[in-house]
Amino acid sequence: MTSGSVTGPGTGEDEPRLVVRLEDVRKEYGDHHALNGVSLEIRSGEAVAVMGPSGCGKSTLLNMVAGLDRPTSGRVTVHGEDLTGLNETGLALFRRRRIGMVFQFFNLLDDLSALDNVALAAQLTGTPARQARRRAQELLDELGIADRRNAFPAVLSGGERQRVAVARALMNRPALLLADEPTGALDSHSGEQVMDLLLDLNQIGQTLLLVTHDPRLATRCANRVVDLADGRVVGERSLERAG
Amino acid sequence: MRAVWQAARAAVRRRRLQTSVIALVVLVSTMTIVVALGLLDAASAPFDRAFARQQGAQLTATFDTARVDAAQLAATAHAAGVVASAGPFAQAVATLDRPVTINDAGPVTVVGRADPGGPVDRVNLWAGHWATGPGEVVFSSPPGIGGEGRRSALGAQITLSGVRFTVVGLASSVSRTADAWVAPDQMAALHPSSAQMLYRFAHAADDRETAGDLAAVTGSLPPGALTASQSYLSLEQRAEHTPSAFVPFLMVFGVLGLLVAALIVGNVVSGAVVSGFRHIGVLKALGFTPNQVVAVYLVMVSVPALVGCVLGTVLGDLAEQPLLRQIFNGVDGTELGDSVGLSPWVDLVALLGVPALVLLAALLPSLRARALPAARAISAGSAQRTGRALRIQRRLTGSPLPRSVSLGLGLPFARPGRSLLTLAAVVLGVTTVTFSTGLASTVTAFGTAAEGGGAYQVVVNAGRADVGMTPPTHTAAQIGPLLSGLPGARQVTPSAYVPVRLPGVAQGMNLLAYQGLSSDLGTLVVDGRWFDGPGEIVVSPGFLTLHAAAVGDRLTLATAGRTEQVTIVGETLTGDPDYVSTDWSTATALDPAVTPRQFLVKLAPGTDAAAYQRAVRAADPGLHPSGKDTVNAGAMTAVGSASVLSLLLGTVAALGVFNTVVLNARERRRDLGMLKSIGMTPRQVTAMMVTSMAALGLAGGAVGVPLGMLAHRLILPVTGQAGGIDFPASMREVWHPGNLALLALSGVALAALGALIPSRSAARVTIAKVLHNE
Ligand SMILES: Nc1ncnc2c1ncn2[C@@H]1O[C@H](COP(=O)(O)OP(=O)(O)OP(=O)(O)O)[C@@H](O)[C@H]1O
Ligand SMILES: [Mg+2]
């Protein structure tokens, strides 16, 4: 697939900017430690994969970065904004402008068409419906599912749904694209397609943070892997990507 | 079966909010049902009920003790057909020196009775205690709103035929067997010359049967022993003509209450089952049989529903008693307050009917769930979109509305059944509010008019020497100028009562005659006009009904020795059927000796009515001034009860909305989480959920307001007939664009209020959890 206008910010700078910074982040659920002092930095244009066994805190980490959940202690800074200082509304506005999210189970609205699901993200920021649909149409075009734009999620395949979800995540040109097991619910063929899509996006400058326990996804899309175990970073490696 | 119980318990525990909502809705609905049924029950035949409760005397007979002795009277208890009797009680007509509560000074019937109970005429002693010792007397007085004020009569020192008594109690008898009661051994001082017997019979359904009964009990007595008798049928007939105008209104509330409560219980319970479809799928996958699944769901909703039902019945009983007592006393100002009592059948209907309704409402969707293949049930939460819902959502997407608003507007179409039930509840809620607002306007206008609209402020009665009151030192002719001369008086209208008869009518009546200007005393004439000269009378609607007369008819009035032709020239809004108003010359033609006895005083604006009354007393101790009510107690009670009932109904309707939002939010938790993850603010989520219900509220207002207006229009004439009130157009046309617009918005307010709390908690849903877990 080709990708022209699907560009995130941060391209073409001499010194890659810091997009994400976690400082000694801890998260406790009762007396269970989901995150046990995680520090991590992600620079603009990077594609970072977080890996580790089930229950090690990967999703929790991603939620911290997305502002979907608050750390028990530590600090989360994304695109220069300290998330710990934001209230619920501030976090919502932050997600709108800076973050795109893709989930394992797509999370599309069942009663909106593919096109309207994608347009929704822009409409929330106050973009008029017509303009939002035009941009959604462009994105669906670029992701190769323009012909399915009027279909409802219930009749789309898993791969198609995930591509709609990616389009929605890109709608507001986010500084950071977050993906939690984006291929986890897909068969291998659809999984491949989504991997290609993510890779393409990163290659045109989109900063990526993926959570996965699929080594193929990591090696294919990421240029850095962070290994997590029991809520701690236990290793980091840089990768020469296959693509 | 253990598995079913465990699964149900787990389901109840996991859905605390929904379980509490079910319990709460059933509780408030049951309360409403109990109050509504109690209302319908008490309103259906107030006299009969009060009569039955008091074991009223079907026949009250007065005997001359010179001709018959106590033993002979006691023996009448064994006459054919008598099933219960009380007496003989010594009876005397005594002269009361000054007014006590509703008893005017003058002749009163006093009966000697040892206690208020007994087999017949169980008098309702509602204040103080029974007269047992020397100098103690209990007066007849209806309880209720005005009654509370009448409590001040307790402790009053009065004389009866010159003997000093203290008022120790107030009681009411539906059978109206006496004006006052004293202990039997105190009667001697009052020189009784007659005795009273009270009877109940096996057959006393009509005048012929009561006549036969009377003959049976008097048959063995010497002729002339019976001096008077009163059948309960005549009391019943009169009771029907007393203005119980508000009863039909209250019945409408009763019916509305039943409908709203039933609708919302149905909606809440079926909603709980529908929202559990996914869970049903899981249970089936675990190996629960279809019947076990149904059982789990029935148990899940029945437990909180039963708790709510029992609590609601108890609370309803507690609330019903004082509420209805107020309504009936305040409305009638008569002994009919006694018609209010706990009706076991009301509780029975509530305790059996509500659970039956709950089971039915739960069973229908449960059976659907039973038939649902497990796989479809599991996906049911997400894949039940109808084509129309999708088309509407698409149209809304393109609208220029903010996205959170247009998404909210589309929500009701995703669950059309639930939305319709919610809408129906809102419609009925708005209908109730509209109806009660109209009722309040009409009744307030009526109450103000019934009290003369405050046209005069003070009533001055001249004491009558012939009944033992202090007489005025001034002559009747001097009193008018005296009152006019006191500071603040602007106009004094002397008046008098003349007892008259209509030839051929047993019941006597009174001519109320005014001297001088009387057309400006605030009496509202709804048909014809106020009298304008000799031979013209103005009557109440009750009079017209009682005598089958019409405005324009000519009548003959008679006093001892004189008759006078009069013409009915006007009909008042309301009033006692036994009083007709006329001018002074008509009265003197019938009774040349008539002198003014009551003076209606208009005060200059800003005058202190109490100060004026003090001045009157100081000027002549034989003048007894009192303030004129400007607010009608009955009207106030009706408005008050209407407000309580519409509040109750509004609460139930709002709870219905509350529940719908809880269910919608529950089913859409994942959607809400997703919307938040792409940047919907908590405020936008709240706006979306509130909008979804406000749309229903607006529709509810559009339908409910006309329905409420229609109910008001249809019920008003019925009320008029029942209460002997002819509402003029000014009281019927209470609607104008301003209040209609407000009422239409009441639907939105109702819906938005019900939606606000669950919407806000939906807005606070933790996204991370829902997005990853489902
Ligand atoms: N809302 C919560 N309440 C309590 N405990 C939680 C909550 N969310 C996560 N946890 C716990 O925190 C730990 C980390 O959870 P997390 O979802 O981050 O794991 P994960 O690495 O994403 O696992 P998986 O690969 O299975 O998705 C787990 O032990 C989990 O049980
Ligand atoms: Mg995870």
Coordinates of N, CA and C and ligand atoms in Angstrom, one line a residue, chain A residues 27-30 32-35 50-63 69 104 180-181 211-213 228 230-231, chain B residues 766 768-770 772-773, ligand 1:
Chain A
K27 N 2.3 1.2 39.6 CA 0.8 1.1 39.6 C 0.4 -0.1 40.5
E28 N -0.4 0.2 41.5 CA -0.8 -0.9 42.4 C -2.3 -1.0 42.3
Y29 N -2.7 -2.3 42.3 CA -4.2 -2.6 42.4 C -4.3 -3.3 43.7
G30 N -4.8 -2.6 44.7 CA -4.8 -3.1 46.1 C -3.3 -3.4 46.5
H32 N -1.5 -5.6 44.9 CA -0.9 -6.2 43.8 C -0.1 -5.1 43.0
H33 N 1.2 -5.4 42.7 CA 2.0 -4.4 41.9 C 1.9 -4.7 40.5
A34 N 1.2 -4.0 39.7 CA 1.1 -4.2 38.2 C 2.3 -3.6 37.6
L35 N 2.8 -2.4 38.0 CA 4.0 -1.8 37.5 C 4.8 -1.5 38.7
V50 N 6.6 -3.3 23.4 CA 6.8 -3.8 24.8 C 6.3 -5.3 24.8
M51 N 7.2 -6.1 25.3 CA 6.9 -7.6 25.3 C 7.0 -8.1 26.7
G52 N 6.4 -9.3 26.9 CA 6.5 -10.0 28.1 C 5.4 -10.9 28.3
P53 N 5.5 -11.8 29.4 CA 4.5 -12.8 29.6 C 3.1 -12.1 30.0
S54 N 2.1 -12.9 29.9 CA 0.7 -12.4 30.3 C 0.7 -11.9 31.7
G55 N 0.2 -10.8 32.0 CA 0.0 -10.3 33.3 C 1.2 -9.6 33.8
C56 N 2.2 -9.3 33.0 CA 3.4 -8.6 33.4 C 3.2 -7.1 33.5
G57 N 2.1 -6.6 33.0 CA 1.9 -5.2 33.1 C 2.0 -4.4 31.8
K58 N 2.0 -5.1 30.7 CA 2.1 -4.4 29.4 C 0.9 -3.4 29.1
S59 N -0.3 -3.9 29.3 CA -1.4 -3.1 29.0 C -1.5 -1.9 30.0
T60 N -1.1 -2.2 31.2 CA -1.1 -1.2 32.3 C -0.2 -0.1 31.8
L61 N 1.0 -0.5 31.4 CA 2.0 0.5 30.9 C 1.4 1.4 29.8
L62 N 0.7 0.7 28.8 CA 0.2 1.5 27.7 C -0.9 2.4 28.2
N63 N -1.7 2.0 29.1 CA -2.8 2.8 29.6 C -2.2 4.1 30.3
D69 N -5.4 5.6 32.5 CA -5.3 5.2 33.9 C -4.2 6.1 34.6
Q104 N -6.9 -4.6 20.7 CA -7.0 -6.0 20.2 C -8.4 -6.3 19.7
D180 N -2.4 -2.0 21.4 CA -2.4 -3.1 22.4 C -2.8 -4.4 21.7
E181 N -1.8 -5.2 21.4 CA -2.1 -6.5 20.7 C -2.9 -6.3 19.5
V211 N 2.2 -3.0 22.1 CA 2.3 -4.0 23.1 C 1.9 -5.3 22.4
T212 N 2.8 -6.3 22.7 CA 2.5 -7.6 22.0 C 3.2 -8.7 22.7
H213 N 2.8 -9.9 22.5 CA 3.7 -11.0 22.8 C 3.9 -11.9 21.6
L228 N 9.4 -6.7 29.5 CA 8.8 -6.4 30.8 C 8.5 -7.8 31.6
D230 N 7.0 -9.0 35.5 CA 6.5 -8.6 36.9 C 6.6 -7.1 37.1
G231 N 6.2 -6.4 36.1 CA 6.0 -4.9 36.3 C 7.3 -4.2 36.3
Chain B
T766 N -14.2 3.6 34.3 CA -12.7 3.5 34.0 C -12.5 2.8 32.7
A768 N -9.8 1.8 31.0 CA -8.8 0.8 30.8 C -9.5 -0.6 31.0
K769 N -10.3 -0.7 32.0 CA -10.9 -1.9 32.4 C -11.8 -2.5 31.3
V770 N -12.8 -1.6 30.9 CA -13.8 -2.1 30.0 C -13.2 -2.4 28.6
H772 N -10.3 -3.6 27.8 CA -9.5 -4.8 27.6 C -10.2 -6.1 28.0
N773 N -11.2 -5.9 28.8 CA -11.8 -7.1 29.4 C -12.9 -7.7 28.6
Ligands
LIG1 N1 -8.3 -2.9 37.0 C1 -7.5 -3.8 37.5 N2 -7.7 -4.2 38.8 C2 -6.9 -5.1 39.5 N3 -5.9 -5.7 38.9 C3 -5.6 -5.4 37.6 C4 -6.4 -4.4 36.9 N4 -5.8 -4.3 35.6 C5 -4.8 -5.1 35.6 N5 -4.6 -5.7 36.8 C6 -3.6 -6.7 37.2 O1 -2.3 -6.1 36.9 C7 -1.5 -7.0 36.3 C8 -1.0 -6.5 34.9 O2 -2.1 -6.5 34.0 P1 -2.0 -6.1 32.5 O3 -3.3 -6.1 32.0 O4 -1.2 -4.9 32.4 O5 -1.2 -7.4 32.0 P2 -0.7 -7.7 30.5 O6 0.7 -7.7 30.6 O7 -1.3 -6.7 29.6 O8 -1.3 -9.1 30.3 P3 -1.9 -9.7 28.9 O9 -0.7 -10.1 28.1 O10 -2.5 -11.0 29.4 O11 -2.8 -8.8 28.3 C9 -2.2 -8.3 36.1 O12 -1.8 -9.2 37.2 C10 -3.6 -7.9 36.3 O13 -4.3 -9.0 37.0

